[in-house]
mmCIF file of C-alpha atoms and ligand atoms in Angstrom:
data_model
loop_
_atom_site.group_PDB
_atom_site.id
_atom_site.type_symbol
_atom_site.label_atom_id
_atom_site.label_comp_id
_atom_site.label_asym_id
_atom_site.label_seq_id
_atom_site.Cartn_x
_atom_site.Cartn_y
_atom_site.Cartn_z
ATOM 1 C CA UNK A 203 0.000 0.000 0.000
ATOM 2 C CA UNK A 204 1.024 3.311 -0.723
ATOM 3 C CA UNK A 205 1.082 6.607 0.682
ATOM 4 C CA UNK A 206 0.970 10.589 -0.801
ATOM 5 C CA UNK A 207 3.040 12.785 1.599
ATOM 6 C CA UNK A 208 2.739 16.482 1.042
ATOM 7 C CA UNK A 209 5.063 18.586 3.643
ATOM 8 C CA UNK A 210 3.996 22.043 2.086
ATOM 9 C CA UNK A 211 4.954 24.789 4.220
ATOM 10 C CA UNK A 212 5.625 26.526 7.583
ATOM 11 C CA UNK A 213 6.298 23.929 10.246
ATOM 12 C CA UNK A 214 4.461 21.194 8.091
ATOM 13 C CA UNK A 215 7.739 19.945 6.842
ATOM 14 C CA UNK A 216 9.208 19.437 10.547
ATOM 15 C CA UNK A 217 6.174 17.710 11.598
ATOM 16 C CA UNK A 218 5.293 15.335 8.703
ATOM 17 C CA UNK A 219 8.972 13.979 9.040
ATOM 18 C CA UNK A 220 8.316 12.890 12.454
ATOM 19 C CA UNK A 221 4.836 11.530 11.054
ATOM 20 C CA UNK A 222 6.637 9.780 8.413
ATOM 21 C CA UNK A 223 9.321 8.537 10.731
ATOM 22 C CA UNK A 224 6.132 6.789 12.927
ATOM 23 C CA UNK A 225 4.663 5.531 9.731
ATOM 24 C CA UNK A 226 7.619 3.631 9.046
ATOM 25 C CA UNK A 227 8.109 2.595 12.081
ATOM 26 C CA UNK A 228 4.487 0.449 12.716
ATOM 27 C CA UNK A 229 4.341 -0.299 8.728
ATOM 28 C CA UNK A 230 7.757 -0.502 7.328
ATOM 29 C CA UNK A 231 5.794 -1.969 3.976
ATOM 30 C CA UNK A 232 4.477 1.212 3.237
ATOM 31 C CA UNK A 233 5.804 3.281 0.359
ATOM 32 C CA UNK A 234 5.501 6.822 1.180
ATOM 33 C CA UNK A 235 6.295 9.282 -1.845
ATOM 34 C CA UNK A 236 6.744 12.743 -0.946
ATOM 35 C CA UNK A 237 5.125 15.455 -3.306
ATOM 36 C CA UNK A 238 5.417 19.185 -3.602
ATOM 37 C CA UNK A 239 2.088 21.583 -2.577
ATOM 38 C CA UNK A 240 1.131 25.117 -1.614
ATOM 39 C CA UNK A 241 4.687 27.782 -1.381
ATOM 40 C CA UNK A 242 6.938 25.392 -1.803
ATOM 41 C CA UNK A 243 5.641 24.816 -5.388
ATOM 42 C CA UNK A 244 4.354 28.042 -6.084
ATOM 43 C CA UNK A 245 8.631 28.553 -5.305
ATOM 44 C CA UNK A 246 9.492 25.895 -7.589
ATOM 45 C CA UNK A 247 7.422 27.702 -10.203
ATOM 46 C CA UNK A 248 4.610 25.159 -10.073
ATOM 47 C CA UNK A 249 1.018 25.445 -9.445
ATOM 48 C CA UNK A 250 -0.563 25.424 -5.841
ATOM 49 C CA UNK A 251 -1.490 21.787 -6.642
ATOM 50 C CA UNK A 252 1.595 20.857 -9.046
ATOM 51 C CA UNK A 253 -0.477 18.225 -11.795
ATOM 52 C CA UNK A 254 2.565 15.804 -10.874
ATOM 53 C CA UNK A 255 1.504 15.925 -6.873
ATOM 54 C CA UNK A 256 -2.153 15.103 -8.005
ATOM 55 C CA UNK A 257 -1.254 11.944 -10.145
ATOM 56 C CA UNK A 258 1.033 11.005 -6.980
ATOM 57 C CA UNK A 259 -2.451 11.475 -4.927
ATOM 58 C CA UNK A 260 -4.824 9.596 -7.497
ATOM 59 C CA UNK A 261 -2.419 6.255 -7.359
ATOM 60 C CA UNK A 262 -1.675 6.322 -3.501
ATOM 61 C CA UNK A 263 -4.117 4.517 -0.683
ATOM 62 C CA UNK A 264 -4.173 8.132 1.504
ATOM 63 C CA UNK A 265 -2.757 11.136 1.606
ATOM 64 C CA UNK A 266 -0.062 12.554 4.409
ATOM 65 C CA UNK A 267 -0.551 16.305 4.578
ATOM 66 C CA UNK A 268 1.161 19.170 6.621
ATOM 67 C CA UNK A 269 -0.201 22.663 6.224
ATOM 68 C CA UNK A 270 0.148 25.018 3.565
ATOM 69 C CA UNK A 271 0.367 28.953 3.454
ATOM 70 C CA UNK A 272 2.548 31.679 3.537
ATOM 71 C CA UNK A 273 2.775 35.521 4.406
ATOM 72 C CA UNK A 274 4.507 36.462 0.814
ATOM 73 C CA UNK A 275 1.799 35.014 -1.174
ATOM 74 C CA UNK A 276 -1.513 36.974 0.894
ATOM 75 C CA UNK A 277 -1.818 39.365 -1.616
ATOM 76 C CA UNK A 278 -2.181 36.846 -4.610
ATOM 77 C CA UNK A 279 -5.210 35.871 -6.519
ATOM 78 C CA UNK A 280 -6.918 32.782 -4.729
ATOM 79 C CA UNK A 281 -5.950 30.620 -7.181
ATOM 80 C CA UNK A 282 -2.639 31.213 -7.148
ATOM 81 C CA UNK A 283 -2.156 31.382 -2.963
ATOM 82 C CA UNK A 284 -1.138 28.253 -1.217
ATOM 83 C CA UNK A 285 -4.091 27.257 0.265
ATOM 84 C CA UNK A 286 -5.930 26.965 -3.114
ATOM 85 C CA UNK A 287 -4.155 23.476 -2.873
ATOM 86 C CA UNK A 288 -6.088 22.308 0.446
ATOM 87 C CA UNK A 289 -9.437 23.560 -1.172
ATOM 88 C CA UNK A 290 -8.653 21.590 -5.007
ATOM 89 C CA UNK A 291 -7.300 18.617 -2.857
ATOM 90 C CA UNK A 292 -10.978 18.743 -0.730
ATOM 91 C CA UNK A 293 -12.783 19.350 -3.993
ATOM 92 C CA UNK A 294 -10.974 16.870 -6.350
ATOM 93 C CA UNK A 295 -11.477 14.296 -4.133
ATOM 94 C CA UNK A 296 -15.098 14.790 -2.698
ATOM 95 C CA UNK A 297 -13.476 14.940 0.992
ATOM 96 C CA UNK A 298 -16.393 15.709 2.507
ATOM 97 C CA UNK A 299 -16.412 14.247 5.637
ATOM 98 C CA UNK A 300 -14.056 16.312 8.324
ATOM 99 C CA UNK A 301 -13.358 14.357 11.360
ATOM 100 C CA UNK A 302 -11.581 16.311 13.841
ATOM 101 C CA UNK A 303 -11.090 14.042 17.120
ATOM 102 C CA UNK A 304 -10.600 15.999 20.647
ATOM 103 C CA UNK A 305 -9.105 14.643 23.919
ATOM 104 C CA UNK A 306 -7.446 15.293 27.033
ATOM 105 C CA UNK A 307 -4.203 13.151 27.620
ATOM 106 C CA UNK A 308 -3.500 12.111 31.662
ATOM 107 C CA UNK A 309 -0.807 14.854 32.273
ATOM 108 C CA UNK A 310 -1.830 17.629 30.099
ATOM 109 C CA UNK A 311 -4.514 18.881 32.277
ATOM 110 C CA UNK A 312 -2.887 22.047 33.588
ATOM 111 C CA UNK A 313 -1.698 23.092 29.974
ATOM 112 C CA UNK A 314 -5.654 24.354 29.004
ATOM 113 C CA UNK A 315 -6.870 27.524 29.980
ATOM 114 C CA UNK A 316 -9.911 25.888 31.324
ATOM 115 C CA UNK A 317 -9.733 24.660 34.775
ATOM 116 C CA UNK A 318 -8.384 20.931 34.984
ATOM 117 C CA UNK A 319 -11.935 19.246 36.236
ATOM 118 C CA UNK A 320 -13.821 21.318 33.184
ATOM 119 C CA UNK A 321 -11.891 18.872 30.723
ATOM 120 C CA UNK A 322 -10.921 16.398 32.904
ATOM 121 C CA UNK A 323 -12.284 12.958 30.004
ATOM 122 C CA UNK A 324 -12.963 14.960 27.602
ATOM 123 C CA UNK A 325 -13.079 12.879 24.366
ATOM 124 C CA UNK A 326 -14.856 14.411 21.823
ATOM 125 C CA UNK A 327 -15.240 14.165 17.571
ATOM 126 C CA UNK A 328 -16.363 16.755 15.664
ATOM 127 C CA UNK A 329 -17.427 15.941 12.210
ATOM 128 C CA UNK A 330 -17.524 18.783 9.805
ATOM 129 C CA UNK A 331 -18.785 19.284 6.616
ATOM 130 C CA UNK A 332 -15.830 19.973 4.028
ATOM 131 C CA UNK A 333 -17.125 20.431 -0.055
ATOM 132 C CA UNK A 334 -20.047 22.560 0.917
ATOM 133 C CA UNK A 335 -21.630 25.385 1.846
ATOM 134 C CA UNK A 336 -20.581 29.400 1.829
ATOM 135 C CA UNK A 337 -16.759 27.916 1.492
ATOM 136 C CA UNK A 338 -17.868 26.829 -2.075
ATOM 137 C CA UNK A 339 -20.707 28.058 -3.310
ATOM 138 C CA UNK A 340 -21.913 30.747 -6.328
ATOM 139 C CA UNK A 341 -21.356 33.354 -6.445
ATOM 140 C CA UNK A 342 -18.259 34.106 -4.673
ATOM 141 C CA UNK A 343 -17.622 37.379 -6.163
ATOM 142 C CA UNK A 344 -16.461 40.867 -5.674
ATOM 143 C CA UNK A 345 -18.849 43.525 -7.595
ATOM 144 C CA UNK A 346 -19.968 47.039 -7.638
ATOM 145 C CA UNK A 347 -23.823 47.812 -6.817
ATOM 146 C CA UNK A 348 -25.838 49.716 -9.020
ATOM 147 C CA UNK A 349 -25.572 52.548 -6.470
ATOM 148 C CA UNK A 350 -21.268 52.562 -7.082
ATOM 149 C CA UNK A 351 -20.822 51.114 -3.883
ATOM 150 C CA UNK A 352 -18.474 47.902 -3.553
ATOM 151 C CA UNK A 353 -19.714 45.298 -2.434
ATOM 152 C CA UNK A 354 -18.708 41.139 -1.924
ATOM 153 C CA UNK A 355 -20.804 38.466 -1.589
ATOM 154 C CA UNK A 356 -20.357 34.228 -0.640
ATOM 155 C CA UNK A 357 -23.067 32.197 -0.927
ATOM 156 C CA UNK A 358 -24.102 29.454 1.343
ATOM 157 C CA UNK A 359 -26.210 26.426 -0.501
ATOM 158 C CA UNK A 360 -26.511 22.944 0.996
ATOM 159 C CA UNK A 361 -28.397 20.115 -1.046
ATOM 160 C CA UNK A 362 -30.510 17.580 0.989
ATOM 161 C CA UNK A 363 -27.989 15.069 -0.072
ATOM 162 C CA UNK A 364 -24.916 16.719 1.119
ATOM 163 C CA UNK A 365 -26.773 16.987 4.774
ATOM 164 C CA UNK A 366 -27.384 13.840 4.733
ATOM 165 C CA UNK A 367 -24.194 11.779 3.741
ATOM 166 C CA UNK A 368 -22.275 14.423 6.555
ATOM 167 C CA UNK A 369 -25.235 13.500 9.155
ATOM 168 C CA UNK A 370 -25.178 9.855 8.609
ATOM 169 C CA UNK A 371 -21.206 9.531 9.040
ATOM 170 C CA UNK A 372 -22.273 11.445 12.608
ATOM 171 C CA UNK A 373 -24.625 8.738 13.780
ATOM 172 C CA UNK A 374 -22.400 6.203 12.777
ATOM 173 C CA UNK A 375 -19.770 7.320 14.357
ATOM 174 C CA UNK A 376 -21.944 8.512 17.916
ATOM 175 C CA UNK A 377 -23.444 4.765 17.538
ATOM 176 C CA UNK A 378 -19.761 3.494 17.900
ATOM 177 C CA UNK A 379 -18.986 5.321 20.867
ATOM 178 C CA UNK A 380 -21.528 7.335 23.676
ATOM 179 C CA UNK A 381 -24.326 7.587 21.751
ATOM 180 C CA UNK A 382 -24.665 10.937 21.502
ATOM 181 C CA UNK A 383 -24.916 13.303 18.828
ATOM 182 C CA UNK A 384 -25.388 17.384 18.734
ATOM 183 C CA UNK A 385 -26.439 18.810 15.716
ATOM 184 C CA UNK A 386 -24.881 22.312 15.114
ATOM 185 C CA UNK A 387 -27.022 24.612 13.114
ATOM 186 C CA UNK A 388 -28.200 28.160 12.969
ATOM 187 C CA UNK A 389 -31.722 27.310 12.035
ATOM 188 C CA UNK A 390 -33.429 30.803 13.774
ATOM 189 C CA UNK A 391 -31.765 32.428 11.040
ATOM 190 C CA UNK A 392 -30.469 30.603 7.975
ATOM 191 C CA UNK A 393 -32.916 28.531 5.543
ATOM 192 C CA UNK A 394 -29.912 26.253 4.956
ATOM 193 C CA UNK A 395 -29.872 25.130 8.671
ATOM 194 C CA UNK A 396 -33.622 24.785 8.516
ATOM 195 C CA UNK A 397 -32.948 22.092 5.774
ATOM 196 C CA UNK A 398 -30.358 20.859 7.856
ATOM 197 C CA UNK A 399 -32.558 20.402 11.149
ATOM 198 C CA UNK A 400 -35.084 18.831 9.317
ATOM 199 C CA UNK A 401 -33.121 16.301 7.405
ATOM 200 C CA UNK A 402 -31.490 15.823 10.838
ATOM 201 C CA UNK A 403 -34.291 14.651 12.524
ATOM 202 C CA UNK A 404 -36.119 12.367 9.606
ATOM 203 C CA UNK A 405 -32.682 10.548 9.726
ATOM 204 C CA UNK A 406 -33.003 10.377 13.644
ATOM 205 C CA UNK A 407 -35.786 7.310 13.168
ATOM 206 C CA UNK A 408 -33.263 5.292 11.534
ATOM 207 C CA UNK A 409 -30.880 5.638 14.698
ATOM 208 C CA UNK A 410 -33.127 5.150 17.720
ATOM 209 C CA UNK A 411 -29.966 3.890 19.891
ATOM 210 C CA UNK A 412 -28.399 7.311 19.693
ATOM 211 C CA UNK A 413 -29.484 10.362 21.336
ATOM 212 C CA UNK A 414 -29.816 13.547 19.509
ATOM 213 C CA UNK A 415 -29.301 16.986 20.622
ATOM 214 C CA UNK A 416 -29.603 20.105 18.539
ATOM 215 C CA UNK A 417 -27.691 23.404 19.253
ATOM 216 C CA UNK A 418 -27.773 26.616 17.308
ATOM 217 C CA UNK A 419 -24.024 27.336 16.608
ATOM 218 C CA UNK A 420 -23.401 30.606 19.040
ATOM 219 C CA UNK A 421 -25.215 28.144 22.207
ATOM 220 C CA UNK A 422 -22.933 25.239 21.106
ATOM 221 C CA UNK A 423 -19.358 27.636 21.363
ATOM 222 C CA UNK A 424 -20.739 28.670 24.688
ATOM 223 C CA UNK A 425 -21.456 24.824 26.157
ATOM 224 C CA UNK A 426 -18.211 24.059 24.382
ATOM 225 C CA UNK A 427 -16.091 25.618 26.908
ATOM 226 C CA UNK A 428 -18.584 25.588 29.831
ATOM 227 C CA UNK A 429 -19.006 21.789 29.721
ATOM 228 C CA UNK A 430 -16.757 20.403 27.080
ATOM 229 C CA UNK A 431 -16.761 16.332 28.753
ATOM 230 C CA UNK A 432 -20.257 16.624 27.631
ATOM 231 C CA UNK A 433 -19.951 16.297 23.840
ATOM 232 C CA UNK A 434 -19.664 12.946 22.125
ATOM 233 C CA UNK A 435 -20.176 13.385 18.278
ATOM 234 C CA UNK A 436 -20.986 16.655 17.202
ATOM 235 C CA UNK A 437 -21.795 17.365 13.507
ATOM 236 C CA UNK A 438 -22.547 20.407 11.383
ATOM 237 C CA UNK A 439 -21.642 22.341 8.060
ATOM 238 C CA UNK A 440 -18.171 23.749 6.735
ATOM 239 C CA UNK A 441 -17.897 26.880 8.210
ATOM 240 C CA UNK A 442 -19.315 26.322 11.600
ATOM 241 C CA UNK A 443 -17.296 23.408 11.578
ATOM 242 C CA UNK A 444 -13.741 25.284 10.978
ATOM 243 C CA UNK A 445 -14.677 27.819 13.649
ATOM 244 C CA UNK A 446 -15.847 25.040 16.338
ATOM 245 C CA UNK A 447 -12.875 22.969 15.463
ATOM 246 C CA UNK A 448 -10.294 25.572 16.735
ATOM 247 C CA UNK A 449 -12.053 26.060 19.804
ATOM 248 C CA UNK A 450 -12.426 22.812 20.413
ATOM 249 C CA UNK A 451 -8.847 22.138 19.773
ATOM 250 C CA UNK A 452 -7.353 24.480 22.300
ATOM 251 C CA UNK A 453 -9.290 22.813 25.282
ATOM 252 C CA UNK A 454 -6.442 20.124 24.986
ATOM 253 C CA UNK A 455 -4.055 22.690 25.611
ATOM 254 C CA UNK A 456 -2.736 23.412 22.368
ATOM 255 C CA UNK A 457 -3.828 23.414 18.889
ATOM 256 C CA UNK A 458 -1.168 21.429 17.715
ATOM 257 C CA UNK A 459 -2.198 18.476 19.202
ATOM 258 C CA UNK A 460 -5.081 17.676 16.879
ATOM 259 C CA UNK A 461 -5.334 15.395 13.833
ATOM 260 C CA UNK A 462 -7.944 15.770 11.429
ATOM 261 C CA UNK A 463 -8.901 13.021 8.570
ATOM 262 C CA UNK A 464 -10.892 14.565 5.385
ATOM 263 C CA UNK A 465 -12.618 11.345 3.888
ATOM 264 C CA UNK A 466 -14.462 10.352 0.905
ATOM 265 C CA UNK A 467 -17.707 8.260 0.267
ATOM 266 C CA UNK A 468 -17.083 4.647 1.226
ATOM 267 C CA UNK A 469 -17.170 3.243 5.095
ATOM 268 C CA UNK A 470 -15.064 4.837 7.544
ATOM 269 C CA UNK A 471 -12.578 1.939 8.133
ATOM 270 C CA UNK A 472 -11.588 1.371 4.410
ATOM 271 C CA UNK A 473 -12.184 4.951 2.286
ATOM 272 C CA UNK A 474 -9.714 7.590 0.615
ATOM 273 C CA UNK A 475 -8.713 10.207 2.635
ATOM 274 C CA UNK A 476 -6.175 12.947 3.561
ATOM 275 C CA UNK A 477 -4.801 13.707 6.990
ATOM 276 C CA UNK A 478 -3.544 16.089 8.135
ATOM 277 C CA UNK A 479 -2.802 17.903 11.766
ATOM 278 C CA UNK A 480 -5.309 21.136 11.675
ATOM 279 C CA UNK A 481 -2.647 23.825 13.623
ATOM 280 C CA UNK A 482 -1.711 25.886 9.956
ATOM 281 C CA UNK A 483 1.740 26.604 9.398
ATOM 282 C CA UNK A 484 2.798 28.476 12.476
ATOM 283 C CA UNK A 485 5.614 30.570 10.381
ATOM 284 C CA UNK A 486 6.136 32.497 13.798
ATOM 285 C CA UNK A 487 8.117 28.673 14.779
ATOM 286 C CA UNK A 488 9.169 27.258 11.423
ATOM 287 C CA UNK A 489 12.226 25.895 11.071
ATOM 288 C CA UNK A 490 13.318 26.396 14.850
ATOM 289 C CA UNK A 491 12.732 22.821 15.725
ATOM 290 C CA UNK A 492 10.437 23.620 18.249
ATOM 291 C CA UNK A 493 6.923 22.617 16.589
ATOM 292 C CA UNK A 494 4.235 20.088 18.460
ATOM 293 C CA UNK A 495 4.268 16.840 16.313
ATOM 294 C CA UNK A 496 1.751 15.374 17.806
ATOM 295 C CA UNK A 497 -1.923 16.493 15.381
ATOM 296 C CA UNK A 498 1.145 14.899 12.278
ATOM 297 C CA UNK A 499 1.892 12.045 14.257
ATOM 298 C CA UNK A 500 -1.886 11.868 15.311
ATOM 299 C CA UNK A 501 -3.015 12.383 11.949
ATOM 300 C CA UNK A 502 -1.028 8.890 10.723
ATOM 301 C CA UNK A 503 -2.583 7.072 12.872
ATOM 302 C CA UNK A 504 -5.924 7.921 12.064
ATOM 303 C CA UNK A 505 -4.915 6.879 8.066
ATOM 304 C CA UNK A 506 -3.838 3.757 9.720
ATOM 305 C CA UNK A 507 -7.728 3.213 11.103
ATOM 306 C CA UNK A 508 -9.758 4.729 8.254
ATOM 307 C CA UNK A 509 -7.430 4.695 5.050
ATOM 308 C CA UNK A 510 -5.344 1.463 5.669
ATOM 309 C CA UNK A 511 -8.083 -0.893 7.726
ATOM 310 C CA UNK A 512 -5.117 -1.285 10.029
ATOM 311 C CA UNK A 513 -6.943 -0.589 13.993
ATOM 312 C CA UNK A 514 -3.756 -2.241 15.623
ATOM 313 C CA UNK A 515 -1.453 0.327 14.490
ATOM 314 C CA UNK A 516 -3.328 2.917 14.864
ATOM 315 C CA UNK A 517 -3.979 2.226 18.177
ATOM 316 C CA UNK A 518 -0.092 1.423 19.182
ATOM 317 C CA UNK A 519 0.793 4.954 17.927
ATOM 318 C CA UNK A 520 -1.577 6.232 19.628
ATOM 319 C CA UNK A 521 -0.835 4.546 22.766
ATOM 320 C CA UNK A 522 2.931 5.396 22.181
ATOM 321 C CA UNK A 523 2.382 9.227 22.191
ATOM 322 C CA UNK A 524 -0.006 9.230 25.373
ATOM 323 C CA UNK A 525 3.118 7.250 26.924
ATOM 324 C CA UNK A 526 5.127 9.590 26.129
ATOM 325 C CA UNK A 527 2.929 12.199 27.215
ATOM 326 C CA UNK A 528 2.309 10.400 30.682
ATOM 327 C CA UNK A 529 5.948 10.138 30.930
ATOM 328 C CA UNK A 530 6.278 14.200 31.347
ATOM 329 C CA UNK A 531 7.423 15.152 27.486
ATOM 330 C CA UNK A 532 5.825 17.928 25.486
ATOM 331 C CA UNK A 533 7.107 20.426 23.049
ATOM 332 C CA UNK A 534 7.063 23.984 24.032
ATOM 333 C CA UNK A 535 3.181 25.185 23.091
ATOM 334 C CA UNK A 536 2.394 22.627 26.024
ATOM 335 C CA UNK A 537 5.099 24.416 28.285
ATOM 336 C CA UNK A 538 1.977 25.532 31.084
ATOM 337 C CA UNK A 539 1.622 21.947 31.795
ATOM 338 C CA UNK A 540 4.710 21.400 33.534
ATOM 339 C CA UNK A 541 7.085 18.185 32.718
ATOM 340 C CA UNK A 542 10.007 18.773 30.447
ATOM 341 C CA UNK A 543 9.580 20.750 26.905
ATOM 342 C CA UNK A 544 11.345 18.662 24.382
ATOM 343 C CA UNK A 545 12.355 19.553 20.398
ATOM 344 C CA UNK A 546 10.260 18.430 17.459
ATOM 345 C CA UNK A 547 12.987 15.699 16.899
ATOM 346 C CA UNK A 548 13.029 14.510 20.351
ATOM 347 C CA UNK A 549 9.474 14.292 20.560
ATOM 348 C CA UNK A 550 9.080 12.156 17.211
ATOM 349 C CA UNK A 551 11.846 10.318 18.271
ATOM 350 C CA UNK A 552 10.491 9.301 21.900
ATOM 351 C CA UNK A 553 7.399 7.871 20.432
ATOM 352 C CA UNK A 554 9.155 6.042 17.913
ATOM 353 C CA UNK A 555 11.140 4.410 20.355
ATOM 354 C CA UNK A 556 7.779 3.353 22.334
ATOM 355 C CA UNK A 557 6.729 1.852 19.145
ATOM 356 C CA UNK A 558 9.987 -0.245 18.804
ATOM 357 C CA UNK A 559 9.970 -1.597 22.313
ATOM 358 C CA UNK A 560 6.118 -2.182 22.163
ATOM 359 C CA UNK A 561 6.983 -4.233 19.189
ATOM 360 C CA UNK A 562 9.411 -5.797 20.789
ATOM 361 C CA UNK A 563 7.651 -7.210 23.412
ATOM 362 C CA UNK A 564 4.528 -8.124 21.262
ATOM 363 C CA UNK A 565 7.223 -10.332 19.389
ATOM 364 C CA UNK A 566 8.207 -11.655 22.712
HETATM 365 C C1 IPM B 884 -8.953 24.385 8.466
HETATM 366 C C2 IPM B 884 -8.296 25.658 8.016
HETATM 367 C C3 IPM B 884 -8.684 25.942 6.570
HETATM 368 C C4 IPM B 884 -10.192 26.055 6.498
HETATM 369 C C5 IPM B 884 -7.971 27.194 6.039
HETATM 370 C C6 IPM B 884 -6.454 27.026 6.064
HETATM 371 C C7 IPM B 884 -8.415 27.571 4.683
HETATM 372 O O1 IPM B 884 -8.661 26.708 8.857
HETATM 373 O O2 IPM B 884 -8.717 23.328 7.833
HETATM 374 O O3 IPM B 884 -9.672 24.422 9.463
HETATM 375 O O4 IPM B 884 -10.767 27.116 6.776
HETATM 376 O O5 IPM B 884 -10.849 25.074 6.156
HETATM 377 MG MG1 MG B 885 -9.776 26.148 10.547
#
């Protein structure tokens, strides 16, 4: 099996390595082939999306992604700024499901800026809605009104379809865990959400084992930090979805922690997807060695579960980083909660070596 790995820029090249260096580790059969995306091809005089990157995609199992972006470019058309290669990487390959898992690792407690028995099991997924909505649809425009006065406008359009595949990968995945599943919307305001609540709760019939809650978006930011342990599954559309995601992220502490997987159609378990850790580029740290690995190393190990069928791995490297966090080692961003602050390097390196000795011993 085979394996697209796209460093692209900021920190994503630091962290991917030690992503890469895990992957190879638990499944030395993999081939991973590294590809070019966002500044660092726009530098090598390449599209966003290079076509060559995009065959390496199409012909691999998943895809290994970084982050992509960069100051000098801001000023660009979209099309030719770096992150027009996330959004054609989404689009090309109907990602549509965003699974963004949250949790609290035993040590970590005192690095959120929520008190320690707020988030003290917290374990939550959010699954977001990635090809749709005001991120995508037309127009998208910049115009003049009739009055001479500039204007912009994004449209937000959501087919009864698209609700539905995003909703039913949220039951699924709520009737695999707690059982519980909050529906995000905005539904006092927006006619999309109103679709969206009401496809929401025809679907509920087929899943009486799970219970549903529904929560208009500004209620659901507020109960996010107010009783985070609550939330199980929570689903909604693209935009509320980014938002949510970041402030779910930094009730663990530190943004860089967190993995995300963007999948296609198919089961969960055995589907195309691309993962990658959802913290950006961070070009305040680049290059300084001092980046979180953990949302890359993370981010493997959920392409173990969904892309590669492969639980067992998946679960040692995830084991092996919560050792490693339980044994007091955390790069900087996780300085507040005390332990020792180790390099990128060092980090990747400790969990590797958890993964050799576990394998070790499973060999007897
Ligand atoms: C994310 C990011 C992207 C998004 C940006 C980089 C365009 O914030 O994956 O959450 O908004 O989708
Ligand atoms: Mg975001």
């Amino acid at each position: 099996m085979s394996v697209a790995v796209i460093p692209g820029d900021g920190i994503g090249p630091e962290i991917v390595a030690q992503a890469a260096n895990v992957l190879r580790a638990v499944r030395p059969d993999l081939t991973l082939t590294f590809a070019l995306a966002g500044a660092a091809a726009l530098r090598a005089g390449e599209a966003p999306l290079p076509q060559s990157t995009r065959r390496v995609c199409g012909s691999s199992d998943a895809i290994l992604f970084g982050s992509v972006g960069d100051p000098e470019f801001d000023s660009a058309p979209f099309p030719q700024r770096p992150e027009a290669a996330l959004f054609s990487l989404r689009s090309d390959f109907r990602l549509f499901a965003n699974l963004r898992p949250v949790r609290v690792y035993d040590g970590l407690e005192r690095a959120s800026t929520l008190h320690a028995h707020l988030i003290r099991g917290l374990d939550l997924i959010l699954v977001r809605e990635l090809t749709g909505g005001i991120y995508f649809g037309r127009p998208k425009e910049r115009a003049v009104n009739s009055d001479g006065v500039e204007c912009a406008v994004d449209t937000m359009v959501y087919s009864k379809p698209e609700i539905e595949r995003i909703v039913h990968v949220g039951f699924e995945l709520a009737r695999k865990r707690r059982k519980h599943l909050v529906s995000v919307d905005k539904q006092n305001i927006l006619e999309t959400s109103r679709l969206w609540r009401e496809t929401v709760n025809a679907m509920a019939a087929s899943y009486p084992d799970v219970g549903l809650e529904h929560l208009l978006v500004d209620n659901a930011a507020m109960q996010l930090v107010r009783r985070p342990a609550d939330f199980d599954v929570i689903v909604t559309e693209n935009m509320f979805g980014d938002i949510l995601s970041d402030e779910a992220a930094i009730l663990t502490g530190s943004i860089g922690n967190l993995p995300s997987a963007s999948l296609a159609a198919g089961k969960p378990g055995w589907t195309f997807g691309m993962y990658e850790p959802i913290g950006g580029t961070a070009p305040d740290i680049a290059g300084r060695g001092i980046a979180n690995p953990v949302g890359a190393i993370l981010s493997a190990a959920l392409l173990l579960r969904y892309s590669l069928n492969d639980v067992q791995s998946a679960q040692r490297v995830e084991a092996a980083v919560a050792d490693v966090f339980a044994a007091g080692l955390h790069t900087a961003d996780l300085a507040a909660a005390g332990g020792s602050v180790v390099s990128t390097e060092q980090f990747g390196a400790a969990v590797v070596g958890r993964l050799d000795g576990r394998g070790r011993s499973a060999h007897g």
